[in-house]
Amino acid sequence: MKEMFTQSVFFGAALSLICYEIGRFIKIKTKSSLANPLLVAVLLVAAVLLLFHIDFEDYNRGAEHISFFLTPATISLAVPLYRQLELLKKYPKAIIAGVGAGVMTAMVSIFVLSVAFGLSHEQYVTLLPKSITTAIGMGISEKMGGIVTITAVSICITGILGSIIADTICRILKIKEPIAIGLAIGTSAHAVGTAKALELGDVEGAMSSLSIVIAGIMTVFGVSVFSNFI
């Protein structure tokens, strides 16, 4: 039975999508920030592979095709951005400064922690693009000589954690301005965080999707500088 499923080119993709839909169902029913659909999907897929002793290569044969949709999904974030175009024209300096601060904080923190834990150059550049969307971050990591698979994992972890704690952090710090919330979430938690921002409101979602693009561009230039520090 296991061989019949794993030999199918659709097995990995089907398992991933089913687990994600289960995660969405749990999220809708519980309305808990901890019930992040991506986090639930990751845990369920790992559980299935371990329980039925399925090799990762058999799973990835079909699951790898899902990555084809990364770029189109990122581009589609332009839709809510277009709907809030007037806000971009109204607050250009604040938006650039806010995203720039977030990008700088992310790279400085990675540099400090890498020095503190004695990471190698390869490990260091692997983690530098952790706060931008996967489609851009994996390309940067590969070009800089990082470990692309670990970069993808670190990006997912960053996005999931950001999505889970974003609302709580904003409440603790008493941040109520929708533009500020959207920029903060998008800059720190990229596309996964943007899904959370869209739940909070159209303005938050638009600003979050905008920050993904700006943060990606800034990180491309920032990594080229910070990569020389270790």
CSV table of C-alpha atoms in Angstrom, one decimal:
chain,number,residue,atom,x,y,z
A,1,MET,CA,0.0,0.0,0.0
A,2,LYS,CA,2.8,2.4,0.9
A,3,GLU,CA,4.6,1.8,-2.4
A,4,MET,CA,1.4,2.4,-4.4
A,5,PHE,CA,1.1,5.9,-2.9
A,6,THR,CA,4.7,6.9,-2.8
A,7,GLN,CA,5.4,5.9,-6.4
A,8,SER,CA,2.8,8.4,-7.6
A,9,VAL,CA,4.2,11.8,-8.7
A,10,PHE,CA,1.2,13.4,-7.0
A,11,PHE,CA,1.8,11.9,-3.6
A,12,GLY,CA,3.9,14.6,-2.1
A,13,ALA,CA,1.8,17.5,-3.4
A,14,ALA,CA,-1.4,15.8,-2.4
A,15,LEU,CA,-0.2,15.1,1.1
A,16,SER,CA,1.0,18.7,1.5
A,17,LEU,CA,-2.2,20.2,0.3
A,18,ILE,CA,-4.4,17.9,2.4
A,19,CYS,CA,-2.4,18.7,5.6
A,20,TYR,CA,-2.6,22.4,4.8
A,21,GLU,CA,-6.3,22.2,4.4
A,22,ILE,CA,-6.6,20.4,7.7
A,23,GLY,CA,-4.5,23.3,9.2
A,24,ARG,CA,-6.9,25.8,7.8
A,25,PHE,CA,-9.9,23.9,9.2
A,26,ILE,CA,-8.3,23.9,12.6
A,27,LYS,CA,-7.5,27.6,12.4
A,28,ILE,CA,-11.1,28.5,11.4
A,29,LYS,CA,-12.5,26.3,14.2
A,30,THR,CA,-10.2,27.4,17.0
A,31,LYS,CA,-9.4,30.9,15.8
A,32,SER,CA,-6.1,30.5,17.7
A,33,SER,CA,-2.8,32.2,16.6
A,34,LEU,CA,-1.0,29.0,17.5
A,35,ALA,CA,-3.1,27.1,14.9
A,36,ASN,CA,-1.1,28.5,12.0
A,37,PRO,CA,-2.1,26.4,8.9
A,38,LEU,CA,1.5,26.2,7.7
A,39,LEU,CA,2.8,25.1,11.1
A,40,VAL,CA,0.0,22.4,11.4
A,41,ALA,CA,0.8,21.2,7.8
A,42,VAL,CA,4.5,20.9,8.6
A,43,LEU,CA,3.8,18.9,11.7
A,44,LEU,CA,1.3,16.6,10.0
A,45,VAL,CA,3.5,15.9,7.0
A,46,ALA,CA,6.4,15.1,9.3
A,47,ALA,CA,4.2,12.8,11.4
A,48,VAL,CA,2.9,10.9,8.3
A,49,LEU,CA,6.4,10.4,6.9
A,50,LEU,CA,7.7,9.1,10.3
A,51,LEU,CA,4.7,7.0,11.0
A,52,PHE,CA,4.7,5.2,7.7
A,53,HIS,CA,8.5,5.2,7.2
A,54,ILE,CA,8.3,7.1,4.0
A,55,ASP,CA,11.6,8.4,2.6
A,56,PHE,CA,11.9,12.1,2.1
A,57,GLU,CA,12.9,11.6,-1.5
A,58,ASP,CA,9.6,9.8,-2.2
A,59,TYR,CA,7.6,12.6,-0.7
A,60,ASN,CA,9.7,15.4,-2.3
A,61,ARG,CA,9.2,13.9,-5.8
A,62,GLY,CA,5.8,15.4,-5.9
A,63,ALA,CA,6.0,18.1,-3.2
A,64,GLU,CA,8.8,19.9,-5.0
A,65,HIS,CA,6.4,20.9,-7.8
A,66,ILE,CA,4.5,23.1,-5.3
A,67,SER,CA,7.5,25.5,-5.2
A,68,PHE,CA,6.6,26.4,-8.8
A,69,PHE,CA,3.8,28.5,-7.3
A,70,LEU,CA,6.0,30.5,-5.0
A,71,THR,CA,6.7,33.3,-7.5
A,72,PRO,CA,3.1,33.7,-8.8
A,73,ALA,CA,1.9,33.7,-5.2
A,74,THR,CA,4.3,36.5,-4.4
A,75,ILE,CA,3.4,38.5,-7.4
A,76,SER,CA,-0.3,38.2,-6.6
A,77,LEU,CA,0.3,40.2,-3.4
A,78,ALA,CA,0.3,43.2,-5.8
A,79,VAL,CA,-3.5,43.1,-5.8
A,80,PRO,CA,-4.1,44.4,-2.3
A,81,LEU,CA,-1.2,46.8,-2.8
A,82,TYR,CA,-2.9,48.3,-5.9
A,83,ARG,CA,-6.1,48.8,-3.9
A,84,GLN,CA,-4.3,50.9,-1.4
A,85,LEU,CA,-2.1,52.8,-3.8
A,86,GLU,CA,-3.0,56.2,-2.4
A,87,LEU,CA,-1.5,55.3,0.9
A,88,LEU,CA,1.8,54.7,-0.8
A,89,LYS,CA,1.8,58.1,-2.3
A,90,LYS,CA,0.8,59.7,1.0
A,91,TYR,CA,3.5,58.1,3.3
A,92,PRO,CA,6.6,57.3,1.1
A,93,LYS,CA,9.2,58.4,3.6
A,94,ALA,CA,7.6,56.7,6.6
A,95,ILE,CA,7.3,53.5,4.6
A,96,ILE,CA,10.9,53.4,3.4
A,97,ALA,CA,12.2,54.3,6.8
A,98,GLY,CA,10.1,51.7,8.6
A,99,VAL,CA,11.0,48.9,6.2
A,100,GLY,CA,14.6,49.9,6.2
A,101,ALA,CA,14.7,49.8,10.0
A,102,GLY,CA,13.3,46.3,10.0
A,103,VAL,CA,15.7,45.0,7.4
A,104,MET,CA,18.7,46.5,9.2
A,105,THR,CA,17.5,45.0,12.5
A,106,ALA,CA,17.2,41.6,10.9
A,107,MET,CA,20.7,41.6,9.5
A,108,VAL,CA,22.4,43.1,12.5
A,109,SER,CA,20.8,40.6,14.8
A,110,ILE,CA,21.9,37.7,12.5
A,111,PHE,CA,25.5,39.1,12.5
A,112,VAL,CA,25.6,39.5,16.3
A,113,LEU,CA,24.2,36.0,16.9
A,114,SER,CA,26.5,34.5,14.3
A,115,VAL,CA,29.5,36.0,16.0
A,116,ALA,CA,28.2,34.9,19.4
A,117,PHE,CA,27.7,31.3,18.4
A,118,GLY,CA,30.8,31.1,16.2
A,119,LEU,CA,29.0,30.3,12.9
A,120,SER,CA,31.0,29.9,9.7
A,121,HIS,CA,30.6,32.2,6.7
A,122,GLU,CA,28.4,29.6,4.9
A,123,GLN,CA,26.1,29.3,7.9
A,124,TYR,CA,26.0,33.1,8.4
A,125,VAL,CA,25.0,33.9,4.8
A,126,THR,CA,22.5,31.1,4.9
A,127,LEU,CA,20.6,32.9,7.7
A,128,LEU,CA,20.9,36.5,6.5
A,129,PRO,CA,17.9,36.4,4.1
A,130,LYS,CA,15.6,34.8,6.7
A,131,SER,CA,13.1,37.7,6.9
A,132,ILE,CA,12.2,38.0,3.3
A,133,THR,CA,9.9,35.8,1.1
A,134,THR,CA,11.2,32.4,0.0
A,135,ALA,CA,11.3,33.1,-3.7
A,136,ILE,CA,13.8,35.9,-3.1
A,137,GLY,CA,15.6,34.5,0.0
A,138,MET,CA,16.5,31.2,-1.6
A,139,GLY,CA,18.1,33.0,-4.6
A,140,ILE,CA,20.1,35.2,-2.4
A,141,SER,CA,21.3,32.3,-0.3
A,142,GLU,CA,22.4,30.3,-3.3
A,143,LYS,CA,24.3,33.3,-4.9
A,144,MET,CA,26.1,34.0,-1.6
A,145,GLY,CA,27.1,30.4,-1.1
A,146,GLY,CA,24.7,29.5,1.6
A,147,ILE,CA,22.8,26.3,2.3
A,148,VAL,CA,19.5,26.9,0.4
A,149,THR,CA,17.4,24.2,2.1
A,150,ILE,CA,18.3,25.6,5.6
A,151,THR,CA,17.5,29.1,4.3
A,152,ALA,CA,14.1,27.9,3.2
A,153,VAL,CA,13.5,26.4,6.7
A,154,SER,CA,14.6,29.5,8.5
A,155,ILE,CA,12.3,31.6,6.3
A,156,CYS,CA,9.4,29.4,7.1
A,157,ILE,CA,10.1,29.4,10.8
A,158,THR,CA,10.5,33.2,10.8
A,159,GLY,CA,7.2,33.6,9.0
A,160,ILE,CA,5.3,31.2,11.2
A,161,LEU,CA,6.6,32.7,14.5
A,162,GLY,CA,5.9,36.2,13.1
A,163,SER,CA,2.4,35.3,12.2
A,164,ILE,CA,1.7,33.7,15.6
A,165,ILE,CA,3.1,36.5,17.8
A,166,ALA,CA,2.5,39.6,15.6
A,167,ASP,CA,-0.9,40.5,17.0
A,168,THR,CA,0.2,40.0,20.6
A,169,ILE,CA,3.3,42.1,20.1
A,170,CYS,CA,1.3,45.0,18.6
A,171,ARG,CA,-1.1,44.9,21.5
A,172,ILE,CA,1.7,44.8,24.1
A,173,LEU,CA,3.5,47.8,22.4
A,174,LYS,CA,0.1,49.5,21.9
A,175,ILE,CA,0.6,49.8,18.1
A,176,LYS,CA,-2.8,50.6,16.7
A,177,GLU,CA,-1.9,52.4,13.4
A,178,PRO,CA,-2.9,50.0,10.5
A,179,ILE,CA,0.0,51.2,8.3
A,180,ALA,CA,2.6,50.6,11.0
A,181,ILE,CA,1.2,47.2,11.8
A,182,GLY,CA,1.2,46.1,8.2
A,183,LEU,CA,4.8,47.3,7.6
A,184,ALA,CA,6.1,45.7,10.8
A,185,ILE,CA,4.5,42.3,10.0
A,186,GLY,CA,5.5,42.2,6.3
A,187,THR,CA,9.0,43.3,7.0
A,188,SER,CA,9.6,40.8,9.7
A,189,ALA,CA,7.4,37.8,8.6
A,190,HIS,CA,7.2,38.2,4.8
A,191,ALA,CA,4.4,36.3,2.9
A,192,VAL,CA,3.3,34.1,5.9
A,193,GLY,CA,2.9,37.2,8.0
A,194,THR,CA,1.0,39.0,5.2
A,195,ALA,CA,-1.7,36.3,5.5
A,196,LYS,CA,-2.1,37.3,9.1
A,197,ALA,CA,-2.0,41.0,8.2
A,198,LEU,CA,-4.8,40.4,5.7
A,199,GLU,CA,-6.9,39.0,8.5
A,200,LEU,CA,-6.4,42.2,10.5
A,201,GLY,CA,-7.6,44.5,7.6
A,202,ASP,CA,-7.1,45.6,4.0
A,203,VAL,CA,-4.7,48.4,4.9
A,204,GLU,CA,-2.6,46.1,7.0
A,205,GLY,CA,-2.5,43.5,4.2
A,206,ALA,CA,-1.6,46.1,1.6
A,207,MET,CA,1.2,47.6,3.6
A,208,SER,CA,2.5,44.1,4.5
A,209,SER,CA,2.6,43.1,0.9
A,210,LEU,CA,4.3,46.3,-0.1
A,211,SER,CA,7.0,45.8,2.6
A,212,ILE,CA,7.8,42.3,1.2
A,213,VAL,CA,8.8,43.9,-2.1
A,214,ILE,CA,10.8,46.8,-0.5
A,215,ALA,CA,12.4,44.5,2.1
A,216,GLY,CA,13.4,42.1,-0.6
A,217,ILE,CA,15.1,44.8,-2.6
A,218,MET,CA,16.8,46.3,0.4
A,219,THR,CA,18.0,42.8,1.6
A,220,VAL,CA,19.6,42.1,-1.8
A,221,PHE,CA,21.8,45.1,-1.4
A,222,GLY,CA,22.2,44.7,2.4
A,223,VAL,CA,23.3,41.1,2.2
A,224,SER,CA,26.0,42.0,-0.3
A,225,VAL,CA,27.5,44.2,2.3
A,226,PHE,CA,26.9,42.2,5.5
A,227,SER,CA,28.2,39.0,3.9
A,228,ASN,CA,31.7,40.4,4.1
A,229,PHE,CA,31.6,40.8,7.9
A,230,ILE,CA,32.2,37.1,8.6
